[in-house]
Amino acid sequence: MNEKLGKIFNLLAPGKPIRKGVDRIMEANLGALLFFSSHPEDNIKEGLIQPGFELNCDFLPEKIYELSKMDGAVVLNSDGTKILYANALLNPDKNIPSSETGMRHKTAEKIAIQTGDLTVAISKRRNIISVYYDKLKHELLPENVLFARLNQEITIAQRYRQSFMGLLEYLNIEEIKEKVSLRDVVEVISKGMLTICITQKAERYLLELGEIAGSVRLEYEEILRSVPKLVGSVIMDYSVENLSYQRPEEALEIFNDFGVDSLVRPLEVAKALGYNDIESEDELEEYGVSSKGYRLLYSTNLPSIVVRNVVETFKTLPELMKAKFEDLTTIPGVGKRRAEVILNALDKKKRNQEELNFLANSEEKAPKVGT
């Protein structure tokens, strides 16, 4: 998230004292111009501020509301804890260009560009809160609109997450059968990366809502706590090169330059994994691949260096599945306790394999109906 937006939301998120004062001004259908000056004395000497009434009092929402009834700007300190002047005249450099038309907004934009400080212009006619910070302009949305948009983004992200988890479960089954195709891998990574991208779009609304975002923030954090690690593990499992990241979620960086359009193109995702010999999407289905075992090993919460040592020893998940206790204890960093942890994870996967074999045999032996 843009650092300047973070500063804006830190001061003006719903529930913050300044936002309460701004909302009061909006509810009364008044206009206002607020200037958060980091160097008020210098601004006065330079003629940028012509102070009206000097106040130098603590900020209260009620005070800013009453002062907005006067002409001119209200000048506050940079963190908005003090009201310095009311009925002030602001004189920005006339040579600074502005995209605004109204005098209040034009002045606010020019002052922000000239000083690098934050200004707020509240439109009486349009009932809009415009914030300017250096060269950035941002319009604050009403609380109900923010919640509606946030909930929409999170709902879509949850649907993608559900689809991703379904594809991941299918990948687990194909790994047990040793029938994983490159298309299976690409679909899992694509869906997982899209889930992350959609979830991250909600960050702006969370920041703008601040503390009142409530339980929706927990949903957001849960998705970004679990999905990146899983996607990163799949990337490390199936990348042509043995990636040297310390944490699986770091592997997502190979898709840093991918937009949404690229993520939905299977061939581009495959090439990012290093499969440069694939020339068409049709080849993905027939291209068999094998897991290195990162995902299974990371699920045990073993240190990354131990996980890497195990992978480098066995090379592939099928070979790791054959590991014996004695084989594991010879690996640097493993030891008896960690060997047992790894074997327990392998046994669980083997049990899943046995269940699949049992179900397959049962279906074959079942009498055919309707022949």
Tab-separated table of C-alpha atoms in Angstrom:
chain	number	residue	atom	x	y	z
A	1	MET	CA	0.000	0.000	0.000
A	2	ASN	CA	1.196	3.519	-0.850
A	3	GLU	CA	2.907	5.043	2.208
A	4	LYS	CA	1.119	8.342	1.663
A	5	LEU	CA	-2.269	6.620	1.618
A	6	GLY	CA	-1.314	4.970	4.891
A	7	LYS	CA	-0.678	8.414	6.406
A	8	ILE	CA	-4.022	9.668	5.089
A	9	PHE	CA	-5.953	6.715	6.486
A	10	ASN	CA	-4.108	6.905	9.795
A	11	LEU	CA	-5.515	10.410	10.283
A	12	LEU	CA	-8.832	10.162	8.474
A	13	ALA	CA	-10.127	6.591	8.863
A	14	PRO	CA	-13.721	6.344	10.185
A	15	GLY	CA	-13.707	6.596	13.955
A	16	LYS	CA	-10.560	8.748	14.105
A	17	PRO	CA	-11.048	12.142	15.806
A	18	ILE	CA	-10.323	14.170	12.664
A	19	ARG	CA	-12.696	12.040	10.585
A	20	LYS	CA	-15.419	12.626	13.198
A	21	GLY	CA	-14.951	16.361	12.775
A	22	VAL	CA	-14.940	16.084	8.983
A	23	ASP	CA	-18.101	13.960	9.079
A	24	ARG	CA	-19.823	16.611	11.212
A	25	ILE	CA	-18.951	19.219	8.592
A	26	MET	CA	-20.329	16.976	5.851
A	27	GLU	CA	-23.550	16.266	7.766
A	28	ALA	CA	-24.128	20.026	8.198
A	29	ASN	CA	-23.598	20.510	4.455
A	30	LEU	CA	-20.717	22.902	5.054
A	31	GLY	CA	-17.500	23.360	3.111
A	32	ALA	CA	-14.033	23.508	4.658
A	33	LEU	CA	-10.307	23.626	3.920
A	34	LEU	CA	-7.908	22.000	6.400
A	35	PHE	CA	-4.136	22.352	6.150
A	36	PHE	CA	-1.906	20.047	8.247
A	37	SER	CA	1.283	22.090	8.296
A	38	SER	CA	4.588	20.528	9.360
A	39	HIS	CA	6.345	23.955	9.457
A	40	PRO	CA	3.679	26.571	10.254
A	41	GLU	CA	6.114	29.290	11.371
A	42	ASP	CA	8.127	29.009	8.136
A	43	ASN	CA	4.879	28.978	6.129
A	44	ILE	CA	3.856	32.256	7.776
A	45	LYS	CA	7.252	33.892	7.149
A	46	GLU	CA	7.086	32.853	3.497
A	47	GLY	CA	3.586	34.326	3.179
A	48	LEU	CA	2.094	30.926	2.413
A	49	ILE	CA	-0.178	31.308	5.454
A	50	GLN	CA	-1.816	34.562	6.460
A	51	PRO	CA	-3.144	33.632	9.902
A	52	GLY	CA	-6.582	34.822	10.884
A	53	PHE	CA	-7.253	33.849	14.509
A	54	GLU	CA	-4.454	32.179	16.445
A	55	LEU	CA	-5.827	29.360	18.600
A	56	ASN	CA	-3.077	26.838	19.400
A	57	CYS	CA	-5.575	24.589	21.169
A	58	ASP	CA	-6.072	20.837	21.382
A	59	PHE	CA	-8.056	19.300	18.559
A	60	LEU	CA	-11.674	18.291	19.129
A	61	PRO	CA	-14.178	17.254	16.440
A	62	GLU	CA	-16.674	19.799	17.789
A	63	LYS	CA	-14.136	22.611	17.475
A	64	ILE	CA	-13.241	21.891	13.863
A	65	TYR	CA	-16.945	21.741	13.028
A	66	GLU	CA	-17.634	25.147	14.577
A	67	LEU	CA	-14.547	26.715	12.980
A	68	SER	CA	-15.595	25.481	9.539
A	69	LYS	CA	-18.521	27.899	9.693
A	70	MET	CA	-16.010	30.734	9.253
A	71	ASP	CA	-14.413	31.747	5.962
A	72	GLY	CA	-10.835	30.752	5.204
A	73	ALA	CA	-8.801	27.700	6.093
A	74	VAL	CA	-8.187	25.933	9.388
A	75	VAL	CA	-4.476	25.222	9.981
A	76	LEU	CA	-3.488	22.266	12.170
A	77	ASN	CA	-0.157	20.714	13.114
A	78	SER	CA	1.002	17.771	10.970
A	79	ASP	CA	-0.424	15.020	13.201
A	80	GLY	CA	-3.741	16.821	13.720
A	81	THR	CA	-3.548	17.047	17.497
A	82	LYS	CA	-3.515	20.892	17.611
A	83	ILE	CA	-5.620	23.538	15.890
A	84	LEU	CA	-3.192	26.402	15.205
A	85	TYR	CA	-5.183	28.997	13.217
A	86	ALA	CA	-8.711	29.553	11.941
A	87	ASN	CA	-10.002	31.938	9.277
A	88	ALA	CA	-6.548	31.709	7.639
A	89	LEU	CA	-5.760	32.713	4.066
A	90	LEU	CA	-3.547	30.330	2.087
A	91	ASN	CA	-1.383	31.747	-0.734
A	92	PRO	CA	0.213	28.959	-2.796
A	93	ASP	CA	2.554	29.674	-5.696
A	94	LYS	CA	0.411	30.742	-8.659
A	95	ASN	CA	2.751	28.960	-11.064
A	96	ILE	CA	1.939	25.529	-9.658
A	97	PRO	CA	-0.465	23.790	-12.069
A	98	SER	CA	-3.755	22.398	-10.758
A	99	SER	CA	-6.282	20.000	-12.242
A	100	GLU	CA	-9.038	21.339	-9.977
A	101	THR	CA	-11.622	23.984	-10.875
A	102	GLY	CA	-13.087	25.196	-7.570
A	103	MET	CA	-10.998	27.677	-5.569
A	104	ARG	CA	-11.016	25.601	-2.358
A	105	HIS	CA	-9.844	22.446	-4.118
A	106	LYS	CA	-7.384	24.310	-6.340
A	107	THR	CA	-5.810	25.921	-3.262
A	108	ALA	CA	-5.678	22.593	-1.404
A	109	GLU	CA	-3.956	20.847	-4.302
A	110	LYS	CA	-1.372	23.593	-4.817
A	111	ILE	CA	-0.559	23.876	-1.100
A	112	ALA	CA	-0.028	20.090	-0.886
A	113	ILE	CA	2.281	20.103	-3.914
A	114	GLN	CA	4.229	23.131	-2.680
A	115	THR	CA	4.739	21.945	0.910
A	116	GLY	CA	4.445	18.162	0.673
A	117	ASP	CA	1.964	18.361	3.550
A	118	LEU	CA	-1.570	17.049	3.769
A	119	THR	CA	-4.633	19.160	2.965
A	120	VAL	CA	-8.328	18.315	3.060
A	121	ALA	CA	-10.996	20.053	0.979
A	122	ILE	CA	-14.634	19.379	1.822
A	123	SER	CA	-17.028	20.288	-0.950
A	124	LYS	CA	-20.302	21.860	0.157
A	125	ARG	CA	-21.888	21.455	-3.249
A	126	ARG	CA	-20.736	17.915	-4.135
A	127	ASN	CA	-20.544	16.544	-0.585
A	128	ILE	CA	-17.127	15.000	-1.259
A	129	ILE	CA	-14.000	14.840	0.919
A	130	SER	CA	-10.879	15.343	-1.212
A	131	VAL	CA	-7.478	14.731	0.370
A	132	TYR	CA	-4.209	15.966	-1.119
A	133	TYR	CA	-0.807	14.800	0.066
A	134	ASP	CA	2.210	16.014	-1.880
A	135	LYS	CA	1.192	15.107	-5.475
A	136	LEU	CA	-1.329	12.467	-4.437
A	137	LYS	CA	-5.076	13.050	-4.529
A	138	HIS	CA	-7.559	10.719	-2.834
A	139	GLU	CA	-11.299	10.971	-2.293
A	140	LEU	CA	-12.540	9.528	0.987
A	141	LEU	CA	-15.533	7.238	0.592
A	142	PRO	CA	-18.461	7.042	3.031
A	143	GLU	CA	-18.267	4.259	5.610
A	144	ASN	CA	-21.190	2.284	4.147
A	145	VAL	CA	-19.641	2.343	0.665
A	146	LEU	CA	-16.284	1.184	2.048
A	147	PHE	CA	-17.891	-1.750	3.875
A	148	ALA	CA	-19.852	-2.759	0.772
A	149	ARG	CA	-16.734	-2.768	-1.404
A	150	LEU	CA	-14.618	-4.527	1.228
A	151	ASN	CA	-17.197	-7.282	1.704
A	152	GLN	CA	-17.463	-7.721	-2.055
A	153	GLU	CA	-13.696	-8.163	-2.454
A	154	ILE	CA	-13.445	-10.598	0.475
A	155	THR	CA	-16.419	-12.638	-0.761
A	156	ILE	CA	-14.802	-13.041	-4.182
A	157	ALA	CA	-11.463	-13.900	-2.545
A	158	GLN	CA	-13.128	-16.591	-0.408
A	159	ARG	CA	-14.659	-18.168	-3.515
A	160	TYR	CA	-11.276	-18.247	-5.219
A	161	ARG	CA	-9.696	-19.683	-2.073
A	162	GLN	CA	-12.279	-22.464	-1.979
A	163	SER	CA	-11.591	-23.272	-5.630
A	164	PHE	CA	-7.832	-23.183	-4.966
A	165	MET	CA	-8.131	-25.609	-2.049
A	166	GLY	CA	-10.190	-27.958	-4.226
A	167	LEU	CA	-7.517	-27.937	-6.933
A	168	LEU	CA	-4.822	-28.471	-4.302
A	169	GLU	CA	-6.659	-31.510	-2.956
A	170	TYR	CA	-6.880	-32.885	-6.499
A	171	LEU	CA	-3.124	-32.308	-6.877
A	172	ASN	CA	-2.558	-34.286	-3.655
A	173	ILE	CA	-4.508	-37.211	-5.097
A	174	GLU	CA	-2.631	-37.098	-8.396
A	175	GLU	CA	0.668	-37.049	-6.479
A	176	ILE	CA	-0.349	-40.229	-4.669
A	177	LYS	CA	-1.141	-41.842	-8.021
A	178	GLU	CA	2.114	-40.404	-9.475
A	179	LYS	CA	0.078	-39.004	-12.359
A	180	VAL	CA	0.601	-35.253	-11.968
A	181	SER	CA	0.506	-33.273	-15.199
A	182	LEU	CA	2.007	-29.838	-15.680
A	183	ARG	CA	-1.530	-28.557	-16.344
A	184	ASP	CA	-2.564	-29.667	-12.823
A	185	VAL	CA	0.316	-27.688	-11.339
A	186	VAL	CA	-0.291	-24.604	-13.460
A	187	GLU	CA	-3.995	-24.517	-12.550
A	188	VAL	CA	-3.215	-24.703	-8.810
A	189	ILE	CA	-0.630	-21.922	-8.974
A	190	SER	CA	-2.822	-19.733	-11.190
A	191	LYS	CA	-5.829	-20.030	-8.883
A	192	GLY	CA	-3.706	-19.483	-5.784
A	193	MET	CA	-2.004	-16.377	-7.175
A	194	LEU	CA	-5.357	-14.947	-8.274
A	195	THR	CA	-6.704	-15.566	-4.763
A	196	ILE	CA	-3.810	-13.575	-3.313
A	197	CYS	CA	-4.196	-10.732	-5.849
A	198	ILE	CA	-7.931	-10.383	-5.201
A	199	THR	CA	-7.434	-10.472	-1.436
A	200	GLN	CA	-4.733	-7.790	-1.571
A	201	LYS	CA	-7.140	-5.471	-3.402
A	202	ALA	CA	-9.120	-5.311	-0.165
A	203	GLU	CA	-6.163	-3.798	1.707
A	204	ARG	CA	-7.027	-0.252	0.701
A	205	TYR	CA	-10.552	-0.554	2.102
A	206	LEU	CA	-9.236	-2.112	5.320
A	207	LEU	CA	-6.780	0.737	5.793
A	208	GLU	CA	-9.399	3.345	5.027
A	209	LEU	CA	-11.861	1.783	7.491
A	210	GLY	CA	-9.187	1.442	10.157
A	211	GLU	CA	-10.204	-0.122	13.450
A	212	ILE	CA	-13.871	-0.465	12.547
A	213	ALA	CA	-13.148	-3.055	9.822
A	214	GLY	CA	-13.754	-5.699	12.507
A	215	SER	CA	-14.110	-9.371	11.611
A	216	VAL	CA	-13.612	-8.770	7.885
A	217	ARG	CA	-9.963	-8.009	8.686
A	218	LEU	CA	-9.648	-11.465	10.274
A	219	GLU	CA	-10.889	-13.104	7.055
A	220	TYR	CA	-8.397	-11.058	5.053
A	221	GLU	CA	-5.505	-12.003	7.344
A	222	GLU	CA	-6.475	-15.683	7.359
A	223	ILE	CA	-6.356	-15.892	3.544
A	224	LEU	CA	-2.975	-14.151	3.370
A	225	ARG	CA	-1.615	-16.267	6.221
A	226	SER	CA	-2.369	-19.642	4.595
A	227	VAL	CA	-2.620	-19.310	0.814
A	228	PRO	CA	0.806	-17.722	0.011
A	229	LYS	CA	2.615	-20.464	1.933
A	230	LEU	CA	0.710	-23.189	0.068
A	231	VAL	CA	1.195	-21.568	-3.344
A	232	GLY	CA	4.892	-21.005	-2.636
A	233	SER	CA	5.293	-24.658	-1.664
A	234	VAL	CA	3.744	-25.782	-4.949
A	235	ILE	CA	6.069	-23.440	-6.864
A	236	MET	CA	9.097	-24.886	-5.066
A	237	ASP	CA	7.816	-28.426	-5.628
A	238	TYR	CA	7.464	-28.084	-9.372
A	239	SER	CA	9.924	-25.409	-10.458
A	240	VAL	CA	12.484	-26.777	-12.898
A	241	GLU	CA	15.245	-25.289	-10.761
A	242	ASN	CA	15.630	-26.161	-7.102
A	243	LEU	CA	14.712	-22.732	-5.690
A	244	SER	CA	16.740	-21.568	-2.700
A	245	TYR	CA	14.158	-19.550	-0.756
A	246	GLN	CA	14.157	-19.784	3.028
A	247	ARG	CA	10.371	-19.634	3.285
A	248	PRO	CA	7.909	-21.014	0.729
A	249	GLU	CA	5.950	-17.763	0.396
A	250	GLU	CA	9.127	-16.055	-0.849
A	251	ALA	CA	8.864	-18.180	-4.014
A	252	LEU	CA	5.901	-16.044	-5.110
A	253	GLU	CA	8.384	-13.411	-6.266
A	254	ILE	CA	8.913	-15.245	-9.561
A	255	PHE	CA	5.418	-13.978	-10.438
A	256	ASN	CA	6.033	-10.389	-9.295
A	257	ASP	CA	5.823	-9.080	-12.855
A	258	PHE	CA	2.644	-11.020	-13.628
A	259	GLY	CA	-0.632	-9.177	-13.909
A	260	VAL	CA	-4.009	-10.889	-13.743
A	261	ASP	CA	-3.983	-11.324	-17.529
A	262	SER	CA	-0.733	-13.305	-17.372
A	263	LEU	CA	-1.855	-15.452	-14.433
A	264	VAL	CA	-4.785	-16.835	-16.438
A	265	ARG	CA	-2.492	-17.869	-19.304
A	266	PRO	CA	-1.301	-21.425	-18.502
A	267	LEU	CA	1.626	-21.314	-20.916
A	268	GLU	CA	3.062	-18.155	-19.310
A	269	VAL	CA	2.752	-19.674	-15.823
A	270	ALA	CA	4.514	-22.843	-17.021
A	271	LYS	CA	7.378	-20.841	-18.533
A	272	ALA	CA	7.777	-18.873	-15.280
A	273	LEU	CA	8.372	-22.239	-13.597
A	274	GLY	CA	11.161	-22.918	-16.096
A	275	TYR	CA	9.365	-25.165	-18.601
A	276	ASN	CA	10.616	-23.248	-21.621
A	277	ASP	CA	10.396	-26.278	-23.928
A	278	ILE	CA	6.578	-26.203	-23.782
A	279	GLU	CA	5.297	-24.569	-26.959
A	280	SER	CA	1.520	-24.959	-26.657
A	281	GLU	CA	-1.120	-25.379	-23.962
A	282	ASP	CA	-2.048	-28.771	-25.399
A	283	GLU	CA	1.317	-30.138	-24.256
A	284	LEU	CA	0.610	-29.308	-20.612
A	285	GLU	CA	-1.822	-32.198	-20.165
A	286	GLU	CA	0.651	-34.801	-21.396
A	287	TYR	CA	3.693	-33.357	-19.662
A	288	GLY	CA	4.239	-35.456	-16.521
A	289	VAL	CA	5.970	-33.855	-13.528
A	290	SER	CA	6.957	-34.993	-10.054
A	291	SER	CA	6.922	-33.127	-6.734
A	292	LYS	CA	10.177	-32.500	-4.897
A	293	GLY	CA	8.416	-32.935	-1.541
A	294	TYR	CA	8.615	-29.368	-0.250
A	295	ARG	CA	4.886	-29.044	0.418
A	296	LEU	CA	4.698	-32.200	2.498
A	297	LEU	CA	7.840	-31.338	4.462
A	298	TYR	CA	6.804	-27.724	5.130
A	299	SER	CA	3.527	-29.055	6.589
A	300	THR	CA	5.614	-30.576	9.420
A	301	ASN	CA	6.877	-27.104	10.481
A	302	LEU	CA	10.490	-28.264	10.315
A	303	PRO	CA	13.158	-25.558	9.821
A	304	SER	CA	13.728	-24.558	6.205
A	305	ILE	CA	17.345	-25.745	6.231
A	306	VAL	CA	16.217	-29.221	7.315
A	307	VAL	CA	13.506	-29.290	4.647
A	308	ARG	CA	16.077	-28.359	2.012
A	309	ASN	CA	18.534	-31.011	3.203
A	310	VAL	CA	15.843	-33.706	2.943
A	311	VAL	CA	14.784	-32.576	-0.548
A	312	GLU	CA	18.379	-32.490	-1.779
A	313	THR	CA	18.883	-36.009	-0.456
A	314	PHE	CA	15.823	-37.675	-2.024
A	315	LYS	CA	15.260	-35.315	-5.015
A	316	THR	CA	11.582	-36.303	-5.556
A	317	LEU	CA	8.512	-37.042	-3.453
A	318	PRO	CA	8.188	-40.648	-4.752
A	319	GLU	CA	11.751	-41.347	-3.562
A	320	LEU	CA	11.066	-39.618	-0.251
A	321	MET	CA	8.030	-41.867	0.241
A	322	LYS	CA	10.422	-44.847	0.341
A	323	ALA	CA	12.553	-43.325	3.113
A	324	LYS	CA	13.423	-45.397	6.193
A	325	PHE	CA	14.135	-44.109	9.679
A	326	GLU	CA	17.847	-44.875	9.270
A	327	ASP	CA	17.977	-42.985	5.967
A	328	LEU	CA	16.502	-39.861	7.512
A	329	THR	CA	18.706	-39.754	10.615
A	330	THR	CA	21.843	-39.553	8.447
A	331	ILE	CA	20.667	-36.235	6.932
A	332	PRO	CA	22.230	-33.120	8.540
A	333	GLY	CA	19.827	-31.486	10.997
A	334	VAL	CA	17.284	-34.306	11.088
A	335	GLY	CA	18.006	-36.554	14.082
A	336	LYS	CA	15.620	-39.060	15.677
A	337	ARG	CA	12.739	-36.762	16.675
A	338	ARG	CA	12.588	-34.988	13.324
A	339	ALA	CA	12.883	-38.285	11.491
A	340	GLU	CA	9.771	-39.472	13.327
A	341	VAL	CA	7.947	-36.271	12.390
A	342	ILE	CA	8.788	-36.796	8.715
A	343	LEU	CA	7.799	-40.473	8.825
A	344	ASN	CA	4.450	-39.589	10.389
A	345	ALA	CA	3.761	-37.172	7.501
A	346	LEU	CA	4.800	-39.833	4.986
A	347	ASP	CA	2.626	-42.456	6.689
A	348	LYS	CA	-0.380	-40.164	6.472
A	349	LYS	CA	0.156	-39.752	2.724
A	350	LYS	CA	0.627	-43.511	2.341
A	351	ARG	CA	-2.661	-44.151	4.171
A	352	ASN	CA	-4.381	-41.822	1.729
A	353	GLN	CA	-2.815	-43.830	-1.082
A	354	GLU	CA	-4.101	-47.085	0.398
A	355	GLU	CA	-7.595	-45.623	0.735
A	356	LEU	CA	-7.544	-44.550	-2.897
A	357	ASN	CA	-6.371	-48.016	-3.996
A	358	PHE	CA	-9.114	-49.650	-1.906
A	359	LEU	CA	-11.794	-47.439	-3.438
A	360	ALA	CA	-10.473	-48.091	-6.935
A	361	ASN	CA	-10.513	-51.869	-6.376
A	362	SER	CA	-14.015	-51.717	-4.888
A	363	GLU	CA	-15.310	-49.905	-7.958
A	364	GLU	CA	-13.719	-52.487	-10.262
A	365	LYS	CA	-15.279	-55.395	-8.344
A	366	ALA	CA	-18.734	-53.809	-8.052
A	367	PRO	CA	-21.384	-55.537	-10.234
A	368	LYS	CA	-22.348	-53.600	-13.349
A	369	VAL	CA	-25.988	-52.495	-13.478
A	370	GLY	CA	-28.051	-52.199	-16.613
A	371	THR	CA	-25.884	-54.317	-18.919
